Amino acid sequence: MSEPLALIELEVINRVGWLRYNRPPLNAFNWQMVADVADGLARLSADPQVRVIVIGSAVEKYFSAGAELQEFVDIGGVRMREWALRCHAIVHRLRDMPQPTLAAIGGTAVGGGLEMTLHCDLRFVGAGARFGQPEINIGFIPPIATTQALARLIGRSRAIRYLYDGAILKADEALRIGLVDEVVPDADLTAHVQAYAEALAAKPRAALAAIRRTVTVGGGMSFEDGLALELEEVVKLADDPDFAEGVDAFLAKRKPTWRD
């Protein structure tokens, strides 16, 4: 998959593409790491063998400690705008790619590295994981579209309380407020996410992409515009060979054979 990237690892296993943060000891984001994540996601999304994408960590105790604060010393508004826009480009890619996107979060997950996972479809976490957006404690806010994602994910009041407090949450509390989707034993996290991702990869590609687009993009539209987007996808799927195969297989009481 082209030449290796310095601060992330890319691996494809049974049509599941893993992007793992890899900047020991804390996976703190600097400019190069932001660039590598953007490049890595682009590579995985463009790979025809990749049907599902997972964001994880190659560092055992840290998913990510957020931004490398040394990068922000005397940064100023002009340079901060550039940082935020580069991060927003990652957000757009995560939201716009056709493949399902998952996160496998173990250890400490705070700041920007965690923020990127808010734009994935589902977040699976180890039981010992910890979560937080502590930016309020340095007089800042999370800049990776987090204010927008959180309000949509856990509701306005919970999002504001979470950001006001800047507290660190345990996995069960993160599950309770809807920040994450499933908690599994730490030792089982990678295998559990891989198995779920492989099951997704076996489903029809076009229908998966249509679900992503209608829910992710349509969810930010008015009801009528979202309805129009849904109609567009329904019409497209009606001409897709996998839909005909699915109907035929159901009526014949057999397992469908998807084209890819």
Coordinates of C-alpha atoms in Angstrom, one line a residue:
M1 CA 0.0 0.0 0.0
S2 CA 2.6 2.5 -1.2
E3 CA 5.4 3.5 1.2
P4 CA 4.9 3.4 5.0
L5 CA 3.8 6.4 6.9
A6 CA 5.9 7.6 9.8
L7 CA 3.4 8.0 12.6
I8 CA 0.6 5.5 11.8
E9 CA 0.4 1.9 10.9
L10 CA -1.8 0.6 8.0
E11 CA -2.8 -3.1 7.8
V12 CA -5.5 -4.9 5.7
I13 CA -6.9 -8.2 7.1
N14 CA -9.7 -10.0 5.3
R15 CA -11.0 -6.8 3.7
V16 CA -10.8 -4.8 6.9
G17 CA -8.4 -1.9 6.8
W18 CA -6.8 -0.9 10.1
L19 CA -5.3 2.6 10.7
R20 CA -3.4 2.6 14.0
Y21 CA -2.0 5.7 15.6
N22 CA 1.7 5.0 16.3
R23 CA 3.6 7.8 18.0
P24 CA 4.8 6.4 21.3
P25 CA 4.6 6.9 24.1
L26 CA 1.3 8.8 24.1
N27 CA 0.1 9.1 20.5
A28 CA 0.1 12.9 20.9
F29 CA -0.8 14.5 17.6
N30 CA 1.7 16.9 15.9
W31 CA 1.5 18.3 12.4
Q32 CA 3.0 15.2 10.8
M33 CA 0.6 12.9 12.5
V34 CA -2.4 14.8 11.3
A35 CA -1.0 14.6 7.8
D36 CA -0.3 10.9 8.1
V37 CA -3.8 10.1 9.3
A38 CA -5.3 12.0 6.4
D39 CA -3.0 10.2 4.0
G40 CA -3.7 6.8 5.6
L41 CA -7.5 7.3 5.4
A42 CA -7.2 8.3 1.8
R43 CA -5.1 5.1 1.0
L44 CA -7.5 2.8 2.7
S45 CA -10.6 4.4 1.2
A46 CA -9.2 4.1 -2.3
D47 CA -8.1 0.4 -1.8
P48 CA -10.7 -1.8 -3.6
Q49 CA -9.9 -4.6 -1.2
V50 CA -10.9 -2.6 1.8
R51 CA -14.6 -2.9 2.7
V52 CA -14.5 -1.6 6.3
I53 CA -12.1 0.8 8.0
V54 CA -11.1 0.7 11.7
I55 CA -9.2 3.4 13.7
G56 CA -7.1 1.9 16.5
S57 CA -3.8 2.3 18.3
A58 CA -0.4 0.5 18.1
V59 CA 0.5 1.9 21.5
E60 CA -0.7 -0.4 24.4
K61 CA -1.8 2.1 27.1
Y62 CA -2.7 5.1 25.0
F63 CA -5.2 5.4 22.3
S64 CA -4.2 9.1 22.1
A65 CA -3.3 11.8 24.6
G66 CA -4.6 14.5 22.2
A67 CA -2.5 17.2 20.6
E68 CA 1.1 17.7 21.3
L69 CA 0.7 21.0 23.3
Q70 CA 4.2 22.1 22.4
E71 CA 2.9 22.6 18.9
F72 CA 0.4 25.3 20.3
V73 CA 3.0 27.5 22.0
D74 CA 2.5 31.0 20.5
I75 CA 0.5 29.4 17.6
G76 CA -1.8 32.4 17.0
G77 CA -5.1 32.5 15.1
V78 CA -3.7 32.2 11.6
R79 CA -1.7 29.0 12.3
M80 CA -4.5 27.6 14.4
R81 CA -6.9 28.0 11.6
E82 CA -4.6 26.0 9.4
W83 CA -4.4 23.2 12.1
A84 CA -8.2 23.1 12.5
L85 CA -8.8 23.1 8.7
R86 CA -6.4 20.2 8.2
C87 CA -8.3 18.3 11.0
H88 CA -11.6 19.2 9.4
A89 CA -10.4 17.6 6.2
I90 CA -10.1 14.4 8.1
V91 CA -13.6 14.8 9.4
H92 CA -15.0 15.3 5.9
R93 CA -13.1 12.2 4.7
L94 CA -14.5 10.1 7.6
R95 CA -18.0 11.3 6.9
D96 CA -17.9 11.0 3.1
M97 CA -16.1 7.7 2.4
P98 CA -18.4 4.9 1.4
Q99 CA -16.9 2.2 3.7
P100 CA -18.3 1.7 7.2
T101 CA -15.9 3.2 9.8
L102 CA -15.3 1.8 13.2
A103 CA -13.1 2.7 16.2
A104 CA -11.3 0.3 18.5
I105 CA -10.4 2.3 21.6
G106 CA -8.2 1.0 24.4
G107 CA -6.4 2.8 27.2
T108 CA -6.5 6.5 27.6
A109 CA -8.3 8.4 24.9
V110 CA -8.5 12.2 25.2
G111 CA -8.4 15.2 22.9
G112 CA -8.0 15.1 19.1
G113 CA -7.3 11.4 18.7
L114 CA -10.6 10.6 20.4
E115 CA -12.4 13.4 18.6
M116 CA -11.7 11.8 15.2
T117 CA -13.5 8.7 16.3
L118 CA -16.7 10.7 17.0
H119 CA -17.1 10.8 13.2
C120 CA -16.8 7.0 12.9
D121 CA -20.0 4.9 12.6
L122 CA -19.4 2.9 15.8
R123 CA -17.0 3.0 18.7
F124 CA -16.0 -0.3 20.5
V125 CA -13.9 0.2 23.6
G126 CA -11.9 -1.8 26.1
A127 CA -13.3 -2.1 29.6
G128 CA -10.3 -0.3 31.0
A129 CA -10.4 2.6 28.6
R130 CA -10.8 6.2 29.8
F131 CA -12.3 9.2 27.8
G132 CA -12.2 12.9 28.0
Q133 CA -12.2 16.3 26.3
P134 CA -10.2 18.4 28.8
E135 CA -9.6 21.4 26.5
I136 CA -11.5 23.7 28.9
N137 CA -8.7 23.2 31.4
I138 CA -6.3 25.0 29.0
G139 CA -8.8 27.7 28.0
F140 CA -9.7 26.0 24.7
I141 CA -12.4 23.9 23.0
P142 CA -12.0 20.7 21.0
P143 CA -11.4 21.8 17.4
I144 CA -12.1 18.7 15.3
A145 CA -15.8 19.2 14.7
T146 CA -16.4 17.8 18.2
T147 CA -18.9 20.4 19.3
Q148 CA -21.0 19.5 16.4
A149 CA -20.6 15.7 16.6
L150 CA -21.2 15.5 20.4
A151 CA -24.4 17.4 20.3
R152 CA -25.7 15.0 17.6
L153 CA -24.3 11.9 19.3
I154 CA -25.2 12.4 23.0
G155 CA -27.6 15.4 23.0
R156 CA -27.0 19.1 23.7
S157 CA -27.2 19.0 27.5
R158 CA -24.9 16.0 27.9
A159 CA -22.4 17.5 25.3
I160 CA -22.2 20.8 27.1
R161 CA -21.8 19.2 30.6
Y162 CA -19.1 16.9 29.2
L163 CA -17.2 19.8 27.7
Y164 CA -17.8 22.2 30.6
D165 CA -16.5 19.6 33.1
G166 CA -13.5 18.4 31.1
A167 CA -13.7 15.3 33.3
I168 CA -12.3 11.8 32.5
L169 CA -14.9 9.2 32.1
K170 CA -14.6 5.4 32.6
A171 CA -15.8 3.1 29.9
D172 CA -19.1 2.2 31.5
E173 CA -20.0 5.9 32.0
A174 CA -19.1 6.6 28.4
L175 CA -21.4 3.8 27.4
R176 CA -24.2 5.1 29.6
I177 CA -24.2 8.6 28.0
G178 CA -24.0 7.2 24.4
L179 CA -20.4 8.3 23.7
V180 CA -19.4 4.7 22.9
D181 CA -21.4 1.8 21.5
E182 CA -20.0 -1.3 23.1
V183 CA -17.6 -2.2 26.0
V184 CA -15.6 -5.5 25.7
P185 CA -12.8 -7.0 27.8
D186 CA -9.5 -5.2 27.0
A187 CA -7.8 -8.4 25.8
D188 CA -10.7 -9.1 23.4
L189 CA -11.0 -5.6 21.8
T190 CA -9.0 -6.2 18.6
A191 CA -10.4 -9.6 17.9
H192 CA -14.0 -8.5 18.6
V193 CA -13.8 -5.4 16.3
Q194 CA -12.1 -7.5 13.6
A195 CA -14.9 -10.1 13.7
Y196 CA -17.6 -7.4 13.6
A197 CA -15.8 -5.7 10.7
E198 CA -15.5 -8.9 8.7
A199 CA -19.2 -9.5 9.2
L200 CA -19.9 -6.0 7.8
A201 CA -17.5 -6.6 4.9
A202 CA -19.6 -9.6 3.9
K203 CA -22.7 -7.5 3.4
P204 CA -23.6 -5.8 0.0
R205 CA -21.3 -2.8 -0.6
A206 CA -23.8 -0.5 -2.2
A207 CA -26.4 -0.9 0.5
L208 CA -23.8 -0.2 3.2
A209 CA -22.7 3.0 1.4
A210 CA -26.4 4.1 1.1
I211 CA -27.0 3.6 4.8
R212 CA -23.9 5.6 5.6
R213 CA -24.9 8.5 3.3
T214 CA -28.5 8.7 4.2
V215 CA -27.9 8.6 8.0
T216 CA -24.6 10.6 8.1
V217 CA -25.3 13.2 5.5
G218 CA -29.0 13.2 5.7
G219 CA -28.9 13.5 9.4
G220 CA -27.6 17.1 9.0
M221 CA -30.3 18.1 6.6
S222 CA -33.9 19.2 7.0
F223 CA -36.4 16.3 7.1
E224 CA -37.5 17.0 3.5
D225 CA -34.0 17.2 2.1
G226 CA -33.1 14.1 4.0
L227 CA -36.1 12.4 2.5
A228 CA -35.1 13.4 -1.0
L229 CA -31.6 12.0 -0.3
E230 CA -33.2 8.7 0.8
L231 CA -35.3 8.6 -2.3
E232 CA -32.2 9.1 -4.4
E233 CA -30.4 6.2 -2.8
V234 CA -33.5 3.9 -3.0
V235 CA -33.8 4.5 -6.7
K236 CA -30.1 3.8 -7.2
L237 CA -30.2 0.6 -5.2
A238 CA -33.2 -0.6 -7.2
D239 CA -30.9 -0.9 -10.3
D240 CA -28.1 -2.5 -8.3
P241 CA -27.5 -6.2 -9.1
D242 CA -27.1 -7.1 -5.5
F243 CA -30.7 -5.9 -4.7
A244 CA -32.1 -8.3 -7.4
E245 CA -29.9 -11.1 -6.0
G246 CA -31.1 -10.4 -2.5
V247 CA -34.7 -10.5 -3.4
D248 CA -34.2 -13.7 -5.5
A249 CA -32.3 -15.4 -2.7
F250 CA -34.9 -14.5 -0.2
L251 CA -37.7 -15.9 -2.3
A252 CA -35.7 -19.0 -3.1
K253 CA -34.8 -19.5 0.5
R254 CA -31.1 -19.6 -0.2
K255 CA -28.1 -17.6 0.9
P256 CA -27.4 -14.6 -1.4
T257 CA -24.2 -14.4 -3.4
W258 CA -23.2 -10.8 -3.6
R259 CA -21.3 -9.7 -6.7
D260 CA -18.1 -8.7 -4.8

